[in-house]
PDB file of C-alpha atoms in Angstrom:
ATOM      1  CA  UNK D 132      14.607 142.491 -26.634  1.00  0.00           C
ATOM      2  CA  UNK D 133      11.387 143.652 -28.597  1.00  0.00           C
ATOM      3  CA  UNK D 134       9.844 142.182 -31.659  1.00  0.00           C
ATOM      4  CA  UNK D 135       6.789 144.386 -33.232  1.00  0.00           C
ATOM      5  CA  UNK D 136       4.752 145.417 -36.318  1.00  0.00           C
ATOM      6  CA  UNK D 137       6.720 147.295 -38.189  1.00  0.00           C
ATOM      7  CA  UNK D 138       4.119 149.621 -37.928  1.00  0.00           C
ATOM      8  CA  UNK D 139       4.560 153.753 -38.410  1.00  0.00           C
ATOM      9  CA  UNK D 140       4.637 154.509 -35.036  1.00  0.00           C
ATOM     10  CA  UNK D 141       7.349 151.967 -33.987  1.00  0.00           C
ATOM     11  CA  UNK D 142       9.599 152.741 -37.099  1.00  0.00           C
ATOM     12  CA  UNK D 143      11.902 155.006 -34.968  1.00  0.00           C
ATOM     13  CA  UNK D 144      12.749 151.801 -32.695  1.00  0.00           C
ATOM     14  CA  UNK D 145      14.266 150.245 -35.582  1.00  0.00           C
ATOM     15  CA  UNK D 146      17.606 150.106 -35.120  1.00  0.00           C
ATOM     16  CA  UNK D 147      16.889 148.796 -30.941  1.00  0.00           C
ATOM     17  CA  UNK D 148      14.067 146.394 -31.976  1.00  0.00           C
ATOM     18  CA  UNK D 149      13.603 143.606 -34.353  1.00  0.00           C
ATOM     19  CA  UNK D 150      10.098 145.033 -36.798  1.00  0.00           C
ATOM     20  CA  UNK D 151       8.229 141.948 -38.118  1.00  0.00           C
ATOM     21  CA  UNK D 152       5.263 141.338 -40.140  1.00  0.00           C
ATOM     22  CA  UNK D 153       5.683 137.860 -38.762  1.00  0.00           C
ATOM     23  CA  UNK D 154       5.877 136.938 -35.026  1.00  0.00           C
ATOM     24  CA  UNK D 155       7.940 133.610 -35.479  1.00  0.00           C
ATOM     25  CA  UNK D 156      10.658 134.890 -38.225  1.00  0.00           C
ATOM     26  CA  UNK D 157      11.451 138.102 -35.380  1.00  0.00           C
ATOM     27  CA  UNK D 158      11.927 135.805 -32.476  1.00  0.00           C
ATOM     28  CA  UNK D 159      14.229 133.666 -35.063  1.00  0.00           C
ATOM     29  CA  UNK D 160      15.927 136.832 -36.358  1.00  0.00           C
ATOM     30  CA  UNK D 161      16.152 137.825 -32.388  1.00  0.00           C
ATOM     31  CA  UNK D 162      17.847 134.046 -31.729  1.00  0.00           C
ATOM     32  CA  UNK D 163      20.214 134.616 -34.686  1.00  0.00           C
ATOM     33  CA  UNK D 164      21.783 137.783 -32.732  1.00  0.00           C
ATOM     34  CA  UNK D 165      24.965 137.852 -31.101  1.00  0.00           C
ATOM     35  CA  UNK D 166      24.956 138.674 -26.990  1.00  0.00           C
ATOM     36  CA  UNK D 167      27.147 141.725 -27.961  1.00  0.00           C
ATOM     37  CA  UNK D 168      24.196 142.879 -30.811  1.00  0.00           C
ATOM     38  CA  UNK D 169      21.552 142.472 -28.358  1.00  0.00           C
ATOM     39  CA  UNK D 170      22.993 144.211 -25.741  1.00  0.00           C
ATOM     40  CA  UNK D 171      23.307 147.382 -27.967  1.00  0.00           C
ATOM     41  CA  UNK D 172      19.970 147.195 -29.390  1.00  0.00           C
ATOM     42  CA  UNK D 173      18.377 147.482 -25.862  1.00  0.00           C
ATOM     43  CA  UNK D 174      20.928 150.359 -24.724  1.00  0.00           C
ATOM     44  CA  UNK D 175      19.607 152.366 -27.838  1.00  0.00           C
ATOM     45  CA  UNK D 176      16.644 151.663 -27.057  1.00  0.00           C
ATOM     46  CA  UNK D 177      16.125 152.378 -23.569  1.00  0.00           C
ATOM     47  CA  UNK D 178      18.120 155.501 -24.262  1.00  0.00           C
ATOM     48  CA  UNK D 179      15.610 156.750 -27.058  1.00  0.00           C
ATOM     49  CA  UNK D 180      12.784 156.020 -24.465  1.00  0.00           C
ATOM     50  CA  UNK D 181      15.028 158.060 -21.626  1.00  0.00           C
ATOM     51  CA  UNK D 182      14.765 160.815 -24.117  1.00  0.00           C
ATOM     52  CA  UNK D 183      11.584 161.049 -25.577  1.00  0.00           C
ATOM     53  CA  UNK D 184       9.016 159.142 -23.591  1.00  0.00           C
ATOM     54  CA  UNK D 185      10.620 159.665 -19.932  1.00  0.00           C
ATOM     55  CA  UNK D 186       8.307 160.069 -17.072  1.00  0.00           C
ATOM     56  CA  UNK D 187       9.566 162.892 -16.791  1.00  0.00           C
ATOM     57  CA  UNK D 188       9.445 164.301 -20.314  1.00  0.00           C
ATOM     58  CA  UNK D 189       5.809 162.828 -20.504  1.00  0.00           C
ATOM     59  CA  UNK D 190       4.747 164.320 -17.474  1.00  0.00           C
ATOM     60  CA  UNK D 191       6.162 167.500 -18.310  1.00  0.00           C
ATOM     61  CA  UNK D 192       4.222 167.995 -21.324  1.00  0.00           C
ATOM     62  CA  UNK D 193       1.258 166.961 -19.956  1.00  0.00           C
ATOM     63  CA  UNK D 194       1.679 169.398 -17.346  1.00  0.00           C
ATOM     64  CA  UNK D 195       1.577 172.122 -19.460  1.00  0.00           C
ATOM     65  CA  UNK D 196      -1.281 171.064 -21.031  1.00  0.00           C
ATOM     66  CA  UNK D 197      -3.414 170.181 -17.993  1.00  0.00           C
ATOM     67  CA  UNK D 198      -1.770 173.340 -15.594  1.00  0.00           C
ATOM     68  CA  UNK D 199      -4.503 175.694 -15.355  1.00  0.00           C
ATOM     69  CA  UNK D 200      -3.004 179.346 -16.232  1.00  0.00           C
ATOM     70  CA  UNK D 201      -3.605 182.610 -13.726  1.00  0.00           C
ATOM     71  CA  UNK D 202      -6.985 183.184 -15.459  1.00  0.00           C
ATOM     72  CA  UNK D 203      -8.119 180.207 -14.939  1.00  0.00           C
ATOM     73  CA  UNK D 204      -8.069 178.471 -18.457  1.00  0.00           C
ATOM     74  CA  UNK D 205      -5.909 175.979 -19.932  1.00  0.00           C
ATOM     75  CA  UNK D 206      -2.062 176.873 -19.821  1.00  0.00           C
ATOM     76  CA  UNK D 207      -1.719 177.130 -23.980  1.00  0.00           C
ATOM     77  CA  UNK D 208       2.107 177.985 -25.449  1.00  0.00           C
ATOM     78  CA  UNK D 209       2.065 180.358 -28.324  1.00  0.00           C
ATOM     79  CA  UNK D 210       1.196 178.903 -31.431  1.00  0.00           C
ATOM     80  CA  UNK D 211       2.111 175.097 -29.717  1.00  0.00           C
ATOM     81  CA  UNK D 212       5.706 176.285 -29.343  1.00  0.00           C
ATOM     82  CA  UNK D 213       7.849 173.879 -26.912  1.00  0.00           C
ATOM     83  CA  UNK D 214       9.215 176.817 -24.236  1.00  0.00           C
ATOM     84  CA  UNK D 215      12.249 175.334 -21.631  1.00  0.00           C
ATOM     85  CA  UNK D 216      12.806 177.882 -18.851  1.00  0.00           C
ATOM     86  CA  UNK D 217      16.148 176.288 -17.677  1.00  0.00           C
ATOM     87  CA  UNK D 218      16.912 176.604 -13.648  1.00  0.00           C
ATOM     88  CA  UNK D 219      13.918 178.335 -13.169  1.00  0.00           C
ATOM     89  CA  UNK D 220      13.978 178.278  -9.481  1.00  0.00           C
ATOM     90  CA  UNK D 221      11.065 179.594  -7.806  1.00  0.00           C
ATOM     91  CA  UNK D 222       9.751 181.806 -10.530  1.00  0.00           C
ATOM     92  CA  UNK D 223       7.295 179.190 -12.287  1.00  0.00           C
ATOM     93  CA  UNK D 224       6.317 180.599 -15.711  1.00  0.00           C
ATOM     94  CA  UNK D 225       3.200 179.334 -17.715  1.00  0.00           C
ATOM     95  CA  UNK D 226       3.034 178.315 -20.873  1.00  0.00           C
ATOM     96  CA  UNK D 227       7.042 177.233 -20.283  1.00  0.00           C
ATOM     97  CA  UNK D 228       8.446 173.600 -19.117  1.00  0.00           C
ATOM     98  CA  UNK D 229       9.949 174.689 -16.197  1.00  0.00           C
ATOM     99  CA  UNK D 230      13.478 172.812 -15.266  1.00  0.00           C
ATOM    100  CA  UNK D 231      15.787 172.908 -12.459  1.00  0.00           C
ATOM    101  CA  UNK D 232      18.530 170.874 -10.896  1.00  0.00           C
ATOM    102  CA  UNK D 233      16.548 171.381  -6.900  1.00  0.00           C
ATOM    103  CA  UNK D 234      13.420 169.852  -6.193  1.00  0.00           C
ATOM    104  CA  UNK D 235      11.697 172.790  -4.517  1.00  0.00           C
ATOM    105  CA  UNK D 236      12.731 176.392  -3.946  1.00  0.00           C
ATOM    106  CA  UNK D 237      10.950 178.700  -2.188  1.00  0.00           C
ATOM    107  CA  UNK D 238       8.066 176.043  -1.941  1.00  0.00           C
ATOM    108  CA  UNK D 239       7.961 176.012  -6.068  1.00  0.00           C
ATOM    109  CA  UNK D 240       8.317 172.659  -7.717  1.00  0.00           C
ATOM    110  CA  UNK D 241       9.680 172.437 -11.516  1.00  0.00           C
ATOM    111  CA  UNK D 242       8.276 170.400 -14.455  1.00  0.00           C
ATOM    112  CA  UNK D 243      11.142 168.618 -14.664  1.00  0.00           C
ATOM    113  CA  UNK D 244      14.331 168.300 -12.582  1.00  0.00           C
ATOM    114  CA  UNK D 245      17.237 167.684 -14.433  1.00  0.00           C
ATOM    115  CA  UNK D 246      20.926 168.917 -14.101  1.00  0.00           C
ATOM    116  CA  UNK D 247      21.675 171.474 -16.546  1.00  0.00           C
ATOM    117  CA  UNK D 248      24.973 170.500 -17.611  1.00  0.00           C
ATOM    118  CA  UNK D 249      23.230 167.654 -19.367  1.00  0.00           C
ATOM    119  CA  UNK D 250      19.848 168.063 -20.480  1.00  0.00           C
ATOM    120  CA  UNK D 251      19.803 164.307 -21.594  1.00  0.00           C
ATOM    121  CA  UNK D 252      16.184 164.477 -20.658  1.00  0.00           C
ATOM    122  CA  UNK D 253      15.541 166.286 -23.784  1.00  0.00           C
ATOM    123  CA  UNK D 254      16.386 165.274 -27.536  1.00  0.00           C
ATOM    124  CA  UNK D 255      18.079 167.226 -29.939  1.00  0.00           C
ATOM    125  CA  UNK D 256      16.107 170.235 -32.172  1.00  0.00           C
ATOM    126  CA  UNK D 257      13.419 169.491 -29.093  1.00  0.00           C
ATOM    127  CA  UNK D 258      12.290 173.312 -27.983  1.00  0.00           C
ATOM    128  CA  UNK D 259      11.260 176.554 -30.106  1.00  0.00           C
ATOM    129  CA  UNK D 260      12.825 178.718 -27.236  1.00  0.00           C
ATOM    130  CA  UNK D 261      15.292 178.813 -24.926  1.00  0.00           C
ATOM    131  CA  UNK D 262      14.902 180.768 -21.115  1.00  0.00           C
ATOM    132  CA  UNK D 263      17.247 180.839 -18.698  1.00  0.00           C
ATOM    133  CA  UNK D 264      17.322 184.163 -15.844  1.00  0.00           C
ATOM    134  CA  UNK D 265      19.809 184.675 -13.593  1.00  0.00           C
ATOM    135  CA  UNK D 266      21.664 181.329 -14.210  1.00  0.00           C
ATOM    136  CA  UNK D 267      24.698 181.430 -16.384  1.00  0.00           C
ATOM    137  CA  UNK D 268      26.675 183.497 -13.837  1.00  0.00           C
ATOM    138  CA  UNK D 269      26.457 180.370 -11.312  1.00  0.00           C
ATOM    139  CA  UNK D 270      28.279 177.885 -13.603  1.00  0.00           C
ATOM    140  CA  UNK D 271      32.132 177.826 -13.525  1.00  0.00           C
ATOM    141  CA  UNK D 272      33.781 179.725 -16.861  1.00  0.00           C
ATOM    142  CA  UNK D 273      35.292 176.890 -17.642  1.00  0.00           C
ATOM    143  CA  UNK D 274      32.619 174.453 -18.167  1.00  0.00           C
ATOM    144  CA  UNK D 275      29.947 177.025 -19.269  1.00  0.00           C
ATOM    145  CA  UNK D 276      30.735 177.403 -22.932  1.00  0.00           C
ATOM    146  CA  UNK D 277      29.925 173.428 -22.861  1.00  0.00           C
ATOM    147  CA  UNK D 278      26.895 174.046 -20.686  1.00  0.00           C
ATOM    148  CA  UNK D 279      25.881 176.690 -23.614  1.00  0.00           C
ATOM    149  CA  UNK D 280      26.711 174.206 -26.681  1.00  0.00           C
ATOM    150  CA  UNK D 281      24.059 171.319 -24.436  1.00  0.00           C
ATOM    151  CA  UNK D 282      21.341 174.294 -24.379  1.00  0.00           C
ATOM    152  CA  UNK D 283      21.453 174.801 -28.542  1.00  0.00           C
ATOM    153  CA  UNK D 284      21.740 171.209 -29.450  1.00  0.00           C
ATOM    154  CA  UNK D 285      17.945 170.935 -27.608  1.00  0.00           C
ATOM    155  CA  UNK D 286      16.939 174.440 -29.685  1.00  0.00           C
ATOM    156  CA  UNK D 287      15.438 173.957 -32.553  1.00  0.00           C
ATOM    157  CA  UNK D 288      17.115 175.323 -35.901  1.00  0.00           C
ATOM    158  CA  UNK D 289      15.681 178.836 -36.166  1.00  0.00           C
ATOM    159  CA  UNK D 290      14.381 178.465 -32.878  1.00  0.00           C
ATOM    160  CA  UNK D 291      15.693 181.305 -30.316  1.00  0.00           C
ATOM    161  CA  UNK D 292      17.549 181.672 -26.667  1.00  0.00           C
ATOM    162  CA  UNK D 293      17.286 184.215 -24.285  1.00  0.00           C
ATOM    163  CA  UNK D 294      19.892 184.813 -21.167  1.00  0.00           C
ATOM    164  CA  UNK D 295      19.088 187.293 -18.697  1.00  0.00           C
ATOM    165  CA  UNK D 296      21.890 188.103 -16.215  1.00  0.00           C
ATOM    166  CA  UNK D 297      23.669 190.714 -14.336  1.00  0.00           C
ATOM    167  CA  UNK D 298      25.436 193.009 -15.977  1.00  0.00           C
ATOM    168  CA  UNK D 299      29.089 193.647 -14.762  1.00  0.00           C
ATOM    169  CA  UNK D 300      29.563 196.735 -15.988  1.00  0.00           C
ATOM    170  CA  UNK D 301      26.269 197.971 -14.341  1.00  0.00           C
ATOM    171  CA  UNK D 302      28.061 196.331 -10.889  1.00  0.00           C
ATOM    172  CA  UNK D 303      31.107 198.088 -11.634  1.00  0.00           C
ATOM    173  CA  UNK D 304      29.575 201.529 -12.272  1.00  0.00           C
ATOM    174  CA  UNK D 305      28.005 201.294  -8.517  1.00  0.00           C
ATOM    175  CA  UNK D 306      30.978 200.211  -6.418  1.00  0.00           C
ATOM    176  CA  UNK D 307      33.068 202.898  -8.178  1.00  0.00           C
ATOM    177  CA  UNK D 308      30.273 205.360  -7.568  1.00  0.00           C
ATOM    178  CA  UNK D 309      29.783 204.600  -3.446  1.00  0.00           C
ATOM    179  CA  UNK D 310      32.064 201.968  -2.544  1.00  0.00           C
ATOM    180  CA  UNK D 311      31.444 202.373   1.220  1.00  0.00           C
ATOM    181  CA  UNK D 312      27.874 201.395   0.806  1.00  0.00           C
ATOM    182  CA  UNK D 313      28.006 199.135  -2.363  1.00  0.00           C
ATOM    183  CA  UNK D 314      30.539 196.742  -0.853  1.00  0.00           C
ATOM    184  CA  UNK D 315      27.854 196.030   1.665  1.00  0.00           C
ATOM    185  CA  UNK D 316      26.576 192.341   1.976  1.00  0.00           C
ATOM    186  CA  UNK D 317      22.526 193.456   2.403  1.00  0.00           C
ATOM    187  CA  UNK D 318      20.541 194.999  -0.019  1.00  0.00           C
ATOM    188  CA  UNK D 319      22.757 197.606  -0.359  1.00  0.00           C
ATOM    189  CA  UNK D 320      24.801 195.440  -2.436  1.00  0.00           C
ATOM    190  CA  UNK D 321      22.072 194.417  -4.539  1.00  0.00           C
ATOM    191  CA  UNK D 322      23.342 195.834  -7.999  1.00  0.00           C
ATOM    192  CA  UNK D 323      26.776 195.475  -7.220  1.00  0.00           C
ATOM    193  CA  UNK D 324      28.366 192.843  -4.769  1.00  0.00           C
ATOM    194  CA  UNK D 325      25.184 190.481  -5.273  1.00  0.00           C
ATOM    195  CA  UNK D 326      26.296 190.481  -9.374  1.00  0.00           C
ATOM    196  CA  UNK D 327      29.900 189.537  -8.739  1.00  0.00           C
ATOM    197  CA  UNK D 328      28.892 186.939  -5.869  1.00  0.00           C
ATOM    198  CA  UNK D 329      24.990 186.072  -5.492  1.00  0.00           C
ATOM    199  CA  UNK D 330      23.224 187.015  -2.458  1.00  0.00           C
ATOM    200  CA  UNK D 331      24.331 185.691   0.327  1.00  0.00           C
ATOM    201  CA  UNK D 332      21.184 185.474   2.633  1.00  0.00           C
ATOM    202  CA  UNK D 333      20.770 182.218   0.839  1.00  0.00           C
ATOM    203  CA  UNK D 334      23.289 180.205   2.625  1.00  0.00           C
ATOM    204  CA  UNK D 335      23.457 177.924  -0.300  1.00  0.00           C
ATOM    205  CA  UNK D 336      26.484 177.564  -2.576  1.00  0.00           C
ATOM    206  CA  UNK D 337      24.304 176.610  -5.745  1.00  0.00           C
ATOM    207  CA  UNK D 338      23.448 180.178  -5.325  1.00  0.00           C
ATOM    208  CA  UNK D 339      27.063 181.547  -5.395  1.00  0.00           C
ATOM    209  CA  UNK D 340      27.701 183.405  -8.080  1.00  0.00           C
ATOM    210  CA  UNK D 341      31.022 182.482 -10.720  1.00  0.00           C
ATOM    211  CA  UNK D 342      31.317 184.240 -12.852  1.00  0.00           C
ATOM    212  CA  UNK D 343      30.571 187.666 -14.274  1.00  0.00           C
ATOM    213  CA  UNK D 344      29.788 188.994 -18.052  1.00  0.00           C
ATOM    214  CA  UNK D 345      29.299 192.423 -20.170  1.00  0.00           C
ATOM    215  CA  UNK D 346      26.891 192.355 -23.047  1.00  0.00           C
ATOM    216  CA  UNK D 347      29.537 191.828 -25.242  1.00  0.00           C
ATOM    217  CA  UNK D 348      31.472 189.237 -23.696  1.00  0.00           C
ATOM    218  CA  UNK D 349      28.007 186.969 -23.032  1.00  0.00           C
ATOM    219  CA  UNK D 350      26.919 187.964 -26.756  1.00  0.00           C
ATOM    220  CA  UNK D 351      30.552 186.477 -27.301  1.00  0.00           C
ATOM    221  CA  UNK D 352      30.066 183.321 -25.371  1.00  0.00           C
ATOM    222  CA  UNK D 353      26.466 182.857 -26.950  1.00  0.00           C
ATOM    223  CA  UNK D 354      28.676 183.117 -30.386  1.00  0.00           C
ATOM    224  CA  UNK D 355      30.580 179.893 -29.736  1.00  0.00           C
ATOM    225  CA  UNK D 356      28.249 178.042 -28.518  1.00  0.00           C
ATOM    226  CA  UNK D 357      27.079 178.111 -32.097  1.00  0.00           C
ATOM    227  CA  UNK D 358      24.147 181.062 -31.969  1.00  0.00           C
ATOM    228  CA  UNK D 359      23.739 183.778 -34.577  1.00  0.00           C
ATOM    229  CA  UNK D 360      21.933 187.022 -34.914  1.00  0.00           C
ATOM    230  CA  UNK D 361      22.830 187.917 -31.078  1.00  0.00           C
ATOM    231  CA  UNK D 362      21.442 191.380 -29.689  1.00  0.00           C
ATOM    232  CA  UNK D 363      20.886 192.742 -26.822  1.00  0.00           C
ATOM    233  CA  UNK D 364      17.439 193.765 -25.633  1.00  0.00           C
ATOM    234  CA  UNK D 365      15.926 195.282 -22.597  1.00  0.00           C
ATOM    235  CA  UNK D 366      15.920 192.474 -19.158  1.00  0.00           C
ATOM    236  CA  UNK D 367      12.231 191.647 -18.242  1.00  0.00           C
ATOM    237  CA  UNK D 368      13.330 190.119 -14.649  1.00  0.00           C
ATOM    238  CA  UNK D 369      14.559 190.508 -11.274  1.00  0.00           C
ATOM    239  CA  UNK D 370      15.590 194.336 -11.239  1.00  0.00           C
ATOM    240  CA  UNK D 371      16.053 194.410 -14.443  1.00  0.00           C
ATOM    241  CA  UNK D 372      17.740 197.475 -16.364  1.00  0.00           C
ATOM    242  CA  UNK D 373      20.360 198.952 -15.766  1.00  0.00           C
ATOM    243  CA  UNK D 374      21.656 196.082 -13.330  1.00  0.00           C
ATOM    244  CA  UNK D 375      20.187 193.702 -15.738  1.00  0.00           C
ATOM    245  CA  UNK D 376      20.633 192.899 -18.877  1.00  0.00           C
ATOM    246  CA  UNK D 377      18.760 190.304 -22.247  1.00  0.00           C
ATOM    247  CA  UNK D 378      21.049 188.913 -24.664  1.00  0.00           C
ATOM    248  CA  UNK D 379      18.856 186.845 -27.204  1.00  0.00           C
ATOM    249  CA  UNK D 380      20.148 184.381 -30.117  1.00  0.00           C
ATOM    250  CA  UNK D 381      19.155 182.453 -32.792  1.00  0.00           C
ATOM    251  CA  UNK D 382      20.316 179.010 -33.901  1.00  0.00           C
ATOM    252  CA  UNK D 383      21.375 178.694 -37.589  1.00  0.00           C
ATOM    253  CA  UNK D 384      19.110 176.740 -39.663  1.00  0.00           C
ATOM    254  CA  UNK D 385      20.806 173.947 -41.696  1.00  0.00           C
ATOM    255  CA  UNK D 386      21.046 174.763 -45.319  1.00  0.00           C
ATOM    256  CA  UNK D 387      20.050 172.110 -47.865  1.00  0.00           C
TER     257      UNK D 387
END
């Protein structure tokens, strides 16, 4: 149990500590507790600490600061924005923290490993935008509006997401075209099997694929999870258009 200054800096631990201008009437107010009272001040506030002032959190941002960019300089997000790249795998982007659930891939380390399901790591109305490529379709459809609702409680109001993915009609268009060759499990079945099932040279069954989605049906999905202003732009990634595709969303600013 903490007693402190009730100082500006420590004003957000007031509901876990006891804030006192003087030391001797906190550690009284601290004896007058109940065991029960106690015990939930220091679970709320090891919890706020978990969120904000993690290790991992801490480290993360400093990382971004300190992480020298290709050219050299100091890695700088636009305009001091907060950018998450969620299960960014191997591809390592600057000027984003980069999360994912593995360690390493490919040799690449994230900024912050966390399971995406939960992004406890991160408080609520934490980042200015949103990134996640080629990860949706590997999360079950039944959990992944859920998964969707924990990404926009850590956007910001106004602040915006962006989901690349594969694009099932795109997939569908090929087998139909060739299925003799697009049924094939090498790169032949790059924009068609590999969307409905991942690739399997990985051997790894985080890398299975679960699901599949249209533009309209992830614009849809996006739509429940509580985004607005949803359109669909040109992919930037992997192989991009046609096989590709960049739905983009905005969460709804609170009205007074």
């Amino acid at each position: 149990m903490v007693v402190a200054n009730p100082l500006p800096a420590y004003l957000e631990f007031s509901d876990s500590a006891i804030l006192c201008e003087d030391l001797k009437a906190g550690i009284q107010k601290v004896l007058d507790l109940s065991p029960d009272e106690i015990h939930r001040r220091i679970t709320l506030g090891q919890d706020l600490i978990a969120r904000k002032y993690s290790p991992q959190v801490i480290g993360a941002l400093w990382h971004q600061v300190l992480k020298p960019d290709s050219k050299g300089n100091i890695a700088q997000t636009e305009g001091s924005q907060i950018r998450l790249n969620l299960g960014c795998g191997d591809k390592i982007l600057p000027g984003y923290i980069n999360v994912d659930v593995a360690s390493s891939r490919a040799g690449k380390e994230p900024d912050v490993i966390c399971d995406l399901r939960d992004l406890k790591t991160f408080e609520s109305n934490f980042a200015d935008e949103i990134l996640s490529v080629h990860v949706v379709e590997h999360f079950w459809r039944w959990e992944v509006l859920d998964i969707l609702k924990e990404w926009v409680r850590v956007l910001k109001p106004g602040g915006k997401m962006i989901i690349e993915c594969p694009n099932l009609l795109s997939a569908c268009e090929e087998v139909l075209k060739n299925p003799d060759i697009a049924t094939g499990p090498g790169p032949e079945g790059q924009r068609s099997m590999w969307v409905l099932y991942g690739d399997p040279s990985w051997r790894d069954p985080l890398m299975i694929h679960r699901w599949a989605y249209t533009p309209r049906s992830l614009a849809q999905l996006l739509f429940e999870a509580g985004l607005q202003d949803l359109m669909q732009e040109p992919a930037q990634f992997k192989l991009r258009e046609p096989r590709d595709m960049r739905i983009t969303g905005i969460k709804p600013v609170e009205k007074k």
